[in-house]
Amino acid sequence: MNPSIFAVTTAMLCLAASGVHAEEPAAPRPPHSVALETYAFSGTLNNQATTVVAPSIFASFALSQRVTLTVAWLFAYAPSRGGTPATFQAGNPAIGANAVLRDGAFKIRAGGALVLPFTLLSDPDDDGSALLRRAATLRGNSGVSLVAPGLLGLTPWADASLRQGLFRFALDARVPLSVQLSSKRGRRADAVFQLTGNVGLDVLPNLLVGTSLQAVYVMTAAADVDPSFLALLPYIRLHGSPGFVEARLTLNLDAPLGFAFDPNGVWAAGLALGTTF
């Protein structure tokens, strides 16, 4: 894994350097941003009905007109229910970078993020770890390595977006990779392919509505586990110069998580707040 991480990091730095030199010296730097996001999901955990709140924080710092440094940290909290005590877990932080390859109405970006295993959760099967995995599911499997126990995670990604009149189109592709550092389950590597398409409509100058369709394929899933699933994520966003407020739903459509509103299905409501400076 070390040569792979070194190769990806070197490629990103070279890409970032070329992007910096391509810009005019007087080009303005994009603003920094901070976003707080909270999901609340209803579903089952260890065969019991459970409510989980999954707050997270994201920050981006523009290093130049084309290069941005990103930081993310995800948490999970389950209130006391049915006599069980409340549970709180903090995931591992992630740091990454991305570069704008093409700007304008049609925009292309590429980057990657590395999860820092500061907190090596010792038991992958305890309630707290299961809670974190559910919290990661709410954000799509690209967030799995942020919270899974004993994992060193690397996620290369690329996205493209297009604005045509009132419509916005976007396509995001990422490959979350993780290496098991815990000795309990031995050393292994996991890989997930994730593709997300998005369509949005500017209903008003400051109001955007749309939906995303997410397809996930777990390349290293066990033989008896369905390796793929789909999720629909409708959203509405109010945005302006100070920042944005966005509400969204995550509706799983098929196995292995089950249809959102089946008795054993999983669905989530999310709220995100962000600002720029």
Tab-separated table of N, CA and C in Angstrom, residues 93-252:
chain	number	residue	atom	x	y	z
A	93	PRO	N	-10.052	11.358	11.252
A	93	PRO	CA	-10.076	12.489	10.316
A	93	PRO	C	-9.450	12.106	8.981
A	94	ALA	N	-9.815	12.833	7.954
A	94	ALA	CA	-9.263	12.619	6.620
A	94	ALA	C	-8.743	13.943	6.083
A	95	ILE	N	-7.629	13.892	5.372
A	95	ILE	CA	-7.056	15.081	4.756
A	95	ILE	C	-6.807	14.773	3.288
A	96	GLY	N	-7.058	15.745	2.433
A	96	GLY	CA	-6.901	15.502	1.006
A	96	GLY	C	-6.636	16.780	0.242
A	97	ALA	N	-6.587	16.668	-1.062
A	97	ALA	CA	-6.366	17.815	-1.937
A	97	ALA	C	-7.060	17.561	-3.256
A	98	ASN	N	-7.447	18.629	-3.923
A	98	ASN	CA	-8.005	18.485	-5.265
A	98	ASN	C	-7.540	19.638	-6.137
A	99	ALA	N	-7.570	19.408	-7.437
A	99	ALA	CA	-7.138	20.414	-8.402
A	99	ALA	C	-8.205	20.570	-9.472
A	100	VAL	N	-8.438	21.787	-9.894
A	100	VAL	CA	-9.363	22.077	-10.990
A	100	VAL	C	-8.607	21.889	-12.303
A	101	LEU	N	-9.060	20.948	-13.122
A	101	LEU	CA	-8.408	20.676	-14.388
A	101	LEU	C	-8.975	21.547	-15.514
A	102	ARG	N	-10.258	21.883	-15.388
A	102	ARG	CA	-10.896	22.744	-16.382
A	102	ARG	C	-11.983	23.537	-15.686
A	103	ASP	N	-12.051	24.834	-15.986
A	103	ASP	CA	-13.022	25.689	-15.314
A	103	ASP	C	-13.982	26.292	-16.330
A	104	GLY	N	-15.061	26.896	-15.816
A	104	GLY	CA	-16.060	27.486	-16.683
A	104	GLY	C	-17.400	26.791	-16.509
A	105	ALA	N	-18.261	26.884	-17.517
A	105	ALA	CA	-19.567	26.221	-17.464
A	105	ALA	C	-19.391	24.711	-17.353
A	106	PHE	N	-18.366	24.182	-18.021
A	106	PHE	CA	-18.024	22.758	-17.902
A	106	PHE	C	-16.763	22.661	-17.057
A	107	LYS	N	-16.868	22.052	-15.888
A	107	LYS	CA	-15.782	22.045	-14.921
A	107	LYS	C	-15.382	20.611	-14.595
A	108	ILE	N	-14.078	20.365	-14.527
A	108	ILE	CA	-13.552	19.038	-14.182
A	108	ILE	C	-12.566	19.195	-13.030
A	109	ARG	N	-12.721	18.351	-12.020
A	109	ARG	CA	-11.804	18.336	-10.886
A	109	ARG	C	-11.322	16.914	-10.626
A	110	ALA	N	-10.189	16.795	-9.959
A	110	ALA	CA	-9.680	15.488	-9.542
A	110	ALA	C	-8.910	15.667	-8.242
A	111	GLY	N	-8.910	14.611	-7.423
A	111	GLY	CA	-8.196	14.706	-6.160
A	111	GLY	C	-8.202	13.385	-5.419
A	112	GLY	N	-7.919	13.464	-4.147
A	112	GLY	CA	-7.879	12.265	-3.311
A	112	GLY	C	-7.835	12.650	-1.849
A	113	ALA	N	-8.127	11.696	-0.985
A	113	ALA	CA	-8.114	11.926	0.458
A	113	ALA	C	-7.511	10.716	1.159
A	114	LEU	N	-6.758	10.979	2.210
A	114	LEU	CA	-6.130	9.924	3.003
A	114	LEU	C	-6.676	9.987	4.416
A	115	VAL	N	-7.207	8.868	4.901
A	115	VAL	CA	-7.720	8.787	6.271
A	115	VAL	C	-6.561	8.528	7.230
A	116	LEU	N	-6.475	9.338	8.269
A	116	LEU	CA	-5.398	9.228	9.247
A	116	LEU	C	-5.864	8.348	10.407
A	117	PRO	N	-5.276	7.180	10.601
A	117	PRO	CA	-5.773	6.231	11.624
A	117	PRO	C	-5.312	6.594	13.026
A	118	PHE	N	-5.730	7.763	13.521
A	118	PHE	CA	-5.361	8.174	14.868
A	118	PHE	C	-6.072	7.328	15.919
A	119	THR	N	-7.309	6.934	15.613
A	119	THR	CA	-8.099	6.142	16.549
A	119	THR	C	-8.299	4.753	15.957
A	120	LEU	N	-7.524	3.785	16.417
A	120	LEU	CA	-7.672	2.421	15.930
A	120	LEU	C	-8.670	1.697	16.828
A	121	LEU	N	-9.905	1.610	16.381
A	121	LEU	CA	-10.929	0.922	17.159
A	121	LEU	C	-10.573	-0.556	17.210
A	122	SER	N	-10.551	-1.114	18.407
A	122	SER	CA	-9.968	-2.438	18.582
A	122	SER	C	-10.882	-3.579	18.159
A	123	ASP	N	-12.192	-3.400	18.251
A	123	ASP	CA	-13.109	-4.506	17.997
A	123	ASP	C	-14.091	-4.139	16.887
A	124	PRO	N	-13.935	-4.696	15.683
A	124	PRO	CA	-14.826	-4.342	14.574
A	124	PRO	C	-16.274	-4.748	14.797
A	125	ASP	N	-16.549	-5.604	15.782
A	125	ASP	CA	-17.897	-6.124	15.956
A	125	ASP	C	-18.669	-5.458	17.082
A	126	ASP	N	-18.041	-4.520	17.802
A	126	ASP	CA	-18.780	-3.934	18.916
A	126	ASP	C	-19.828	-2.947	18.391
A	127	ASP	N	-20.753	-2.555	19.295
A	127	ASP	CA	-21.875	-1.706	18.891
A	127	ASP	C	-21.402	-0.373	18.337
A	128	GLY	N	-20.356	0.188	18.943
A	128	GLY	CA	-19.869	1.482	18.493
A	128	GLY	C	-19.373	1.441	17.063
A	129	SER	N	-18.630	0.382	16.717
A	129	SER	CA	-18.121	0.265	15.357
A	129	SER	C	-19.252	0.045	14.367
A	130	ALA	N	-20.235	-0.767	14.756
A	130	ALA	CA	-21.397	-0.959	13.884
A	130	ALA	C	-22.134	0.356	13.682
A	131	LEU	N	-22.196	1.160	14.725
A	131	LEU	CA	-22.838	2.460	14.648
A	131	LEU	C	-22.116	3.352	13.641
A	132	LEU	N	-20.798	3.343	13.688
A	132	LEU	CA	-20.021	4.165	12.777
A	132	LEU	C	-20.188	3.720	11.330
A	133	ARG	N	-20.266	2.421	11.113
A	133	ARG	CA	-20.442	1.929	9.746
A	133	ARG	C	-21.800	2.371	9.196
A	134	ARG	N	-22.835	2.364	10.050
A	134	ARG	CA	-24.137	2.859	9.618
A	134	ARG	C	-24.063	4.353	9.302
A	135	ALA	N	-23.334	5.091	10.138
A	135	ALA	CA	-23.198	6.521	9.893
A	135	ALA	C	-22.500	6.771	8.558
A	136	ALA	N	-21.512	5.971	8.228
A	136	ALA	CA	-20.806	6.114	6.951
A	136	ALA	C	-21.732	5.815	5.783
A	137	THR	N	-22.612	4.836	5.963
A	137	THR	CA	-23.561	4.481	4.900
A	137	THR	C	-24.442	5.666	4.540
A	138	LEU	N	-24.753	6.496	5.514
A	138	LEU	CA	-25.613	7.640	5.267
A	138	LEU	C	-24.974	8.619	4.290
A	139	ARG	N	-23.666	8.688	4.259
A	139	ARG	CA	-22.971	9.602	3.361
A	139	ARG	C	-22.543	8.918	2.069
A	140	GLY	N	-22.902	7.669	1.878
A	140	GLY	CA	-22.388	6.941	0.725
A	140	GLY	C	-21.104	6.239	1.133
A	141	ASN	N	-20.753	5.187	0.444
A	141	ASN	CA	-19.625	4.387	0.891
A	141	ASN	C	-18.276	5.082	0.760
A	142	SER	N	-18.241	6.252	0.129
A	142	SER	CA	-16.974	6.975	0.100
A	142	SER	C	-16.557	7.402	1.503
A	143	GLY	N	-17.499	7.409	2.453
A	143	GLY	CA	-17.170	7.784	3.815
A	143	GLY	C	-16.837	6.607	4.711
A	144	VAL	N	-16.843	5.385	4.169
A	144	VAL	CA	-16.647	4.204	5.007
A	144	VAL	C	-15.294	4.246	5.710
A	145	SER	N	-14.228	4.570	5.009
A	145	SER	CA	-12.906	4.527	5.628
A	145	SER	C	-12.722	5.635	6.654
A	146	LEU	N	-13.631	6.616	6.691
A	146	LEU	CA	-13.549	7.633	7.724
A	146	LEU	C	-13.867	7.061	9.096
A	147	VAL	N	-14.634	5.996	9.140
A	147	VAL	CA	-15.157	5.538	10.420
A	147	VAL	C	-14.943	4.057	10.692
A	148	ALA	N	-14.616	3.258	9.682
A	148	ALA	CA	-14.459	1.823	9.898
A	148	ALA	C	-13.261	1.560	10.804
A	149	PRO	N	-13.330	0.557	11.647
A	149	PRO	CA	-12.289	0.358	12.663
A	149	PRO	C	-10.984	-0.155	12.081
A	150	GLY	N	-9.882	0.446	12.529
A	150	GLY	CA	-8.564	-0.057	12.179
A	150	GLY	C	-8.241	0.008	10.708
A	151	LEU	N	-8.722	1.031	9.991
A	151	LEU	CA	-8.491	1.102	8.556
A	151	LEU	C	-7.660	2.319	8.197
A	152	LEU	N	-6.713	2.110	7.291
A	152	LEU	CA	-6.020	3.201	6.639
A	152	LEU	C	-6.685	3.357	5.282
A	153	GLY	N	-7.319	4.503	5.031
A	153	GLY	CA	-8.131	4.654	3.833
A	153	GLY	C	-7.535	5.636	2.837
A	154	LEU	N	-7.734	5.333	1.568
A	154	LEU	CA	-7.313	6.214	0.489
A	154	LEU	C	-8.428	6.259	-0.545
A	155	THR	N	-8.871	7.469	-0.935
A	155	THR	CA	-9.967	7.596	-1.885
A	155	THR	C	-9.589	8.548	-3.013
A	156	PRO	N	-9.144	8.035	-4.157
A	156	PRO	CA	-9.000	8.893	-5.332
A	156	PRO	C	-10.370	9.153	-5.954
A	157	TRP	N	-10.576	10.334	-6.522
A	157	TRP	CA	-11.870	10.669	-7.094
A	157	TRP	C	-11.722	11.693	-8.206
A	158	ALA	N	-12.749	11.807	-9.011
A	158	ALA	CA	-12.826	12.820	-10.061
A	158	ALA	C	-14.290	13.150	-10.289
A	159	ASP	N	-14.588	14.403	-10.619
A	159	ASP	CA	-15.960	14.757	-10.938
A	159	ASP	C	-15.998	15.767	-12.085
A	160	ALA	N	-17.138	15.834	-12.726
A	160	ALA	CA	-17.362	16.775	-13.816
A	160	ALA	C	-18.732	17.398	-13.632
A	161	SER	N	-18.853	18.697	-13.908
A	161	SER	CA	-20.136	19.380	-13.770
A	161	SER	C	-20.356	20.303	-14.965
A	162	LEU	N	-21.618	20.490	-15.308
A	162	LEU	CA	-21.997	21.303	-16.457
A	162	LEU	C	-23.217	22.137	-16.092
A	163	ARG	N	-23.188	23.440	-16.425
A	163	ARG	CA	-24.328	24.320	-16.215
A	163	ARG	C	-24.883	24.738	-17.570
A	164	GLN	N	-26.164	24.455	-17.772
A	164	GLN	CA	-26.851	24.806	-19.008
A	164	GLN	C	-28.141	25.528	-18.655
A	165	GLY	N	-28.129	26.850	-18.763
A	165	GLY	CA	-29.305	27.611	-18.381
A	165	GLY	C	-29.619	27.422	-16.908
A	166	LEU	N	-30.854	26.973	-16.626
A	166	LEU	CA	-31.266	26.752	-15.240
A	166	LEU	C	-30.863	25.376	-14.718
A	167	PHE	N	-30.326	24.508	-15.561
A	167	PHE	CA	-30.019	23.141	-15.167
A	167	PHE	C	-28.545	22.973	-14.802
A	168	ARG	N	-28.317	22.084	-13.838
A	168	ARG	CA	-26.964	21.694	-13.441
A	168	ARG	C	-26.858	20.172	-13.520
A	169	PHE	N	-25.814	19.708	-14.143
A	169	PHE	CA	-25.559	18.271	-14.260
A	169	PHE	C	-24.182	17.976	-13.666
A	170	ALA	N	-24.067	16.849	-12.996
A	170	ALA	CA	-22.782	16.486	-12.398
A	170	ALA	C	-22.634	14.966	-12.378
A	171	LEU	N	-21.389	14.525	-12.471
A	171	LEU	CA	-21.047	13.109	-12.381
A	171	LEU	C	-19.815	12.985	-11.510
A	172	ASP	N	-19.902	12.132	-10.488
A	172	ASP	CA	-18.818	11.961	-9.522
A	172	ASP	C	-18.431	10.490	-9.475
A	173	ALA	N	-17.140	10.195	-9.635
A	173	ALA	CA	-16.639	8.820	-9.563
A	173	ALA	C	-15.522	8.759	-8.538
A	174	ARG	N	-15.593	7.771	-7.657
A	174	ARG	CA	-14.539	7.613	-6.654
A	174	ARG	C	-14.337	6.140	-6.318
A	175	VAL	N	-13.130	5.832	-5.847
A	175	VAL	CA	-12.777	4.446	-5.513
A	175	VAL	C	-12.199	4.425	-4.106
A	176	PRO	N	-13.042	4.297	-3.089
A	176	PRO	CA	-12.536	4.190	-1.724
A	176	PRO	C	-11.769	2.876	-1.523
A	177	LEU	N	-10.540	2.990	-1.077
A	177	LEU	CA	-9.679	1.834	-0.791
A	177	LEU	C	-9.345	1.855	0.689
A	178	SER	N	-9.206	0.690	1.279
A	178	SER	CA	-8.841	0.640	2.688
A	178	SER	C	-7.983	-0.586	2.965
A	179	VAL	N	-7.052	-0.404	3.901
A	179	VAL	CA	-6.177	-1.488	4.329
A	179	VAL	C	-6.405	-1.724	5.809
A	180	GLN	N	-6.668	-2.968	6.175
A	180	GLN	CA	-6.954	-3.325	7.560
A	180	GLN	C	-5.669	-3.292	8.371
A	181	LEU	N	-5.654	-2.504	9.446
A	181	LEU	CA	-4.487	-2.418	10.319
A	181	LEU	C	-4.676	-3.196	11.617
A	182	SER	N	-5.925	-3.589	11.894
A	182	SER	CA	-6.196	-4.320	13.118
A	182	SER	C	-5.767	-5.782	12.954
A	183	SER	N	-5.150	-6.343	13.990
A	183	SER	CA	-4.687	-7.725	13.907
A	183	SER	C	-5.819	-8.728	14.095
A	184	LYS	N	-6.988	-8.286	14.575
A	184	LYS	CA	-8.070	-9.216	14.880
A	184	LYS	C	-8.556	-9.933	13.632
A	185	ARG	N	-8.676	-9.206	12.504
A	185	ARG	CA	-9.164	-9.816	11.272
A	185	ARG	C	-8.066	-10.022	10.238
A	186	GLY	N	-6.830	-9.867	10.650
A	186	GLY	CA	-5.739	-10.057	9.714
A	186	GLY	C	-5.614	-8.871	8.775
A	187	ARG	N	-4.538	-8.861	8.034
A	187	ARG	CA	-4.306	-7.747	7.118
A	187	ARG	C	-4.975	-8.049	5.783
A	188	ARG	N	-5.823	-7.115	5.351
A	188	ARG	CA	-6.508	-7.289	4.076
A	188	ARG	C	-6.790	-5.922	3.478
A	189	ALA	N	-7.097	-5.898	2.214
A	189	ALA	CA	-7.440	-4.656	1.530
A	189	ALA	C	-8.850	-4.756	0.981
A	190	ASP	N	-9.595	-3.670	1.046
A	190	ASP	CA	-10.953	-3.604	0.526
A	190	ASP	C	-11.041	-2.480	-0.498
A	191	ALA	N	-11.909	-2.673	-1.485
A	191	ALA	CA	-12.097	-1.652	-2.518
A	191	ALA	C	-13.573	-1.515	-2.845
A	192	VAL	N	-14.003	-0.291	-3.065
A	192	VAL	CA	-15.391	0.020	-3.408
A	192	VAL	C	-15.388	0.962	-4.603
A	193	PHE	N	-16.256	0.698	-5.565
A	193	PHE	CA	-16.442	1.613	-6.686
A	193	PHE	C	-17.764	2.349	-6.476
A	194	GLN	N	-17.728	3.666	-6.614
A	194	GLN	CA	-18.919	4.468	-6.368
A	194	GLN	C	-19.097	5.480	-7.490
A	195	LEU	N	-20.283	5.516	-8.077
A	195	LEU	CA	-20.592	6.443	-9.157
A	195	LEU	C	-21.893	7.171	-8.804
A	196	THR	N	-21.873	8.498	-8.868
A	196	THR	CA	-23.039	9.305	-8.507
A	196	THR	C	-23.344	10.294	-9.621
A	197	GLY	N	-24.579	10.270	-10.096
A	197	GLY	CA	-25.039	11.255	-11.069
A	197	GLY	C	-26.015	12.212	-10.415
A	198	ASN	N	-25.978	13.484	-10.811
A	198	ASN	CA	-26.810	14.501	-10.174
A	198	ASN	C	-27.431	15.416	-11.226
A	199	VAL	N	-28.695	15.761	-11.008
A	199	VAL	CA	-29.397	16.740	-11.836
A	199	VAL	C	-30.026	17.761	-10.897
A	200	GLY	N	-29.761	19.049	-11.147
A	200	GLY	CA	-30.329	20.115	-10.323
A	200	GLY	C	-30.977	21.188	-11.178
A	201	LEU	N	-31.912	21.908	-10.594
A	201	LEU	CA	-32.630	22.962	-11.295
A	201	LEU	C	-32.662	24.204	-10.410
A	202	ASP	N	-32.213	25.343	-10.950
A	202	ASP	CA	-32.283	26.615	-10.235
A	202	ASP	C	-33.710	27.165	-10.349
A	203	VAL	N	-34.550	26.794	-9.415
A	203	VAL	CA	-35.940	27.229	-9.425
A	203	VAL	C	-36.023	28.747	-9.266
A	204	LEU	N	-35.206	29.290	-8.360
A	204	LEU	CA	-35.074	30.719	-8.121
A	204	LEU	C	-33.584	31.050	-8.094
A	205	PRO	N	-33.222	32.342	-8.167
A	205	PRO	CA	-31.795	32.674	-8.146
A	205	PRO	C	-31.034	32.095	-6.959
A	206	ASN	N	-31.704	31.916	-5.833
A	206	ASN	CA	-31.034	31.395	-4.641
A	206	ASN	C	-31.609	30.063	-4.165
A	207	LEU	N	-32.372	29.385	-5.012
A	207	LEU	CA	-33.000	28.129	-4.614
A	207	LEU	C	-32.723	27.051	-5.656
A	208	LEU	N	-32.084	25.966	-5.214
A	208	LEU	CA	-31.733	24.850	-6.088
A	208	LEU	C	-32.411	23.588	-5.579
A	209	VAL	N	-33.068	22.849	-6.463
A	209	VAL	CA	-33.635	21.548	-6.118
A	209	VAL	C	-33.083	20.515	-7.091
A	210	GLY	N	-32.967	19.289	-6.629
A	210	GLY	CA	-32.425	18.255	-7.506
A	210	GLY	C	-32.406	16.908	-6.831
A	211	THR	N	-31.777	15.978	-7.486
A	211	THR	CA	-31.648	14.633	-6.926
A	211	THR	C	-30.381	13.984	-7.455
A	212	SER	N	-29.840	13.076	-6.664
A	212	SER	CA	-28.677	12.283	-7.053
A	212	SER	C	-29.062	10.811	-7.038
A	213	LEU	N	-28.468	10.056	-7.941
A	213	LEU	CA	-28.612	8.602	-7.958
A	213	LEU	C	-27.223	8.012	-7.776
A	214	GLN	N	-27.081	7.215	-6.734
A	214	GLN	CA	-25.774	6.679	-6.372
A	214	GLN	C	-25.746	5.170	-6.562
A	215	ALA	N	-24.717	4.697	-7.250
A	215	ALA	CA	-24.504	3.265	-7.448
A	215	ALA	C	-23.188	2.873	-6.783
A	216	VAL	N	-23.230	1.836	-5.951
A	216	VAL	CA	-22.056	1.379	-5.213
A	216	VAL	C	-21.811	-0.093	-5.513
A	217	TYR	N	-20.555	-0.436	-5.773
A	217	TYR	CA	-20.170	-1.829	-5.990
A	217	TYR	C	-18.991	-2.149	-5.086
A	218	VAL	N	-19.181	-3.112	-4.193
A	218	VAL	CA	-18.131	-3.519	-3.256
A	218	VAL	C	-17.343	-4.659	-3.902
A	219	MET	N	-16.169	-4.324	-4.396
A	219	MET	CA	-15.383	-5.293	-5.168
A	219	MET	C	-14.954	-6.479	-4.331
A	220	THR	N	-14.698	-6.246	-3.044
A	220	THR	CA	-14.164	-7.297	-2.192
A	220	THR	C	-15.217	-7.850	-1.230
A	221	ALA	N	-16.490	-7.781	-1.610
A	221	ALA	CA	-17.548	-8.319	-0.754
A	221	ALA	C	-17.450	-9.831	-0.653
A	222	ALA	N	-17.907	-10.376	0.470
A	222	ALA	CA	-17.913	-11.829	0.656
A	222	ALA	C	-18.856	-12.482	-0.356
A	223	ALA	N	-18.631	-13.771	-0.589
A	223	ALA	CA	-19.389	-14.482	-1.626
A	223	ALA	C	-20.890	-14.490	-1.348
A	224	ASP	N	-21.296	-14.473	-0.086
A	224	ASP	CA	-22.716	-14.535	0.251
A	224	ASP	C	-23.340	-13.161	0.487
A	225	VAL	N	-22.640	-12.088	0.119
A	225	VAL	CA	-23.129	-10.726	0.327
A	225	VAL	C	-23.350	-10.060	-1.028
A	226	ASP	N	-24.498	-9.413	-1.178
A	226	ASP	CA	-24.776	-8.664	-2.406
A	226	ASP	C	-23.755	-7.530	-2.531
A	227	PRO	N	-22.972	-7.478	-3.618
A	227	PRO	CA	-21.888	-6.497	-3.696
A	227	PRO	C	-22.312	-5.112	-4.159
A	228	SER	N	-23.570	-4.909	-4.530
A	228	SER	CA	-23.956	-3.623	-5.100
A	228	SER	C	-25.274	-3.140	-4.515
A	229	PHE	N	-25.478	-1.828	-4.528
A	229	PHE	CA	-26.773	-1.277	-4.158
A	229	PHE	C	-26.916	0.111	-4.759
A	230	LEU	N	-28.166	0.565	-4.819
A	230	LEU	CA	-28.507	1.877	-5.362
A	230	LEU	C	-29.167	2.717	-4.271
A	231	ALA	N	-28.982	4.028	-4.361
A	231	ALA	CA	-29.622	4.942	-3.426
A	231	ALA	C	-30.022	6.211	-4.169
A	232	LEU	N	-31.163	6.772	-3.792
A	232	LEU	CA	-31.668	8.014	-4.360
A	232	LEU	C	-31.553	9.100	-3.292
A	233	LEU	N	-31.025	10.269	-3.673
A	233	LEU	CA	-30.789	11.332	-2.706
A	233	LEU	C	-31.393	12.649	-3.211
A	234	PRO	N	-32.705	12.878	-3.035
A	234	PRO	CA	-33.292	14.169	-3.389
A	234	PRO	C	-32.862	15.251	-2.381
A	235	TYR	N	-32.752	16.496	-2.853
A	235	TYR	CA	-32.292	17.568	-1.972
A	235	TYR	C	-32.890	18.902	-2.411
A	236	ILE	N	-32.828	19.890	-1.505
A	236	ILE	CA	-33.210	21.266	-1.783
A	236	ILE	C	-32.189	22.156	-1.082
A	237	ARG	N	-31.681	23.164	-1.800
A	237	ARG	CA	-30.601	24.005	-1.264
A	237	ARG	C	-30.951	25.477	-1.428
A	238	LEU	N	-30.810	26.223	-0.329
A	238	LEU	CA	-30.946	27.673	-0.327
A	238	LEU	C	-29.543	28.246	-0.170
A	239	HIS	N	-29.102	29.047	-1.144
A	239	HIS	CA	-27.720	29.509	-1.119
A	239	HIS	C	-27.635	31.001	-1.418
A	240	GLY	N	-26.559	31.616	-0.961
A	240	GLY	CA	-26.312	33.036	-1.156
A	240	GLY	C	-24.876	33.356	-0.838
A	241	SER	N	-24.532	34.632	-0.772
A	241	SER	CA	-23.147	35.023	-0.521
A	241	SER	C	-22.622	34.588	0.852
A	242	PRO	N	-23.468	34.558	1.936
A	242	PRO	CA	-22.924	34.103	3.220
A	242	PRO	C	-22.646	32.604	3.269
A	243	GLY	N	-23.377	31.795	2.492
A	243	GLY	CA	-23.221	30.345	2.551
A	243	GLY	C	-24.448	29.640	2.013
A	244	PHE	N	-24.784	28.483	2.610
A	244	PHE	CA	-25.919	27.703	2.113
A	244	PHE	C	-26.542	26.897	3.237
A	245	VAL	N	-27.798	26.510	3.009
A	245	VAL	CA	-28.509	25.554	3.852
A	245	VAL	C	-29.101	24.512	2.912
A	246	GLU	N	-28.882	23.226	3.221
A	246	GLU	CA	-29.377	22.168	2.337
A	246	GLU	C	-30.031	21.061	3.152
A	247	ALA	N	-31.201	20.627	2.700
A	247	ALA	CA	-31.899	19.483	3.301
A	247	ALA	C	-31.958	18.379	2.264
A	248	ARG	N	-31.755	17.125	2.700
A	248	ARG	CA	-31.761	16.014	1.745
A	248	ARG	C	-32.247	14.737	2.419
A	249	LEU	N	-32.633	13.792	1.592
A	249	LEU	CA	-32.992	12.450	2.038
A	249	LEU	C	-32.051	11.453	1.385
A	250	THR	N	-31.775	10.359	2.089
A	250	THR	CA	-31.047	9.228	1.518
A	250	THR	C	-31.975	8.028	1.549
A	251	LEU	N	-32.380	7.568	0.368
A	251	LEU	CA	-33.342	6.476	0.260
A	251	LEU	C	-32.670	5.298	-0.426
A	252	ASN	N	-32.333	4.274	0.342
A	252	ASN	CA	-31.759	3.075	-0.262
A	252	ASN	C	-32.839	2.326	-1.031
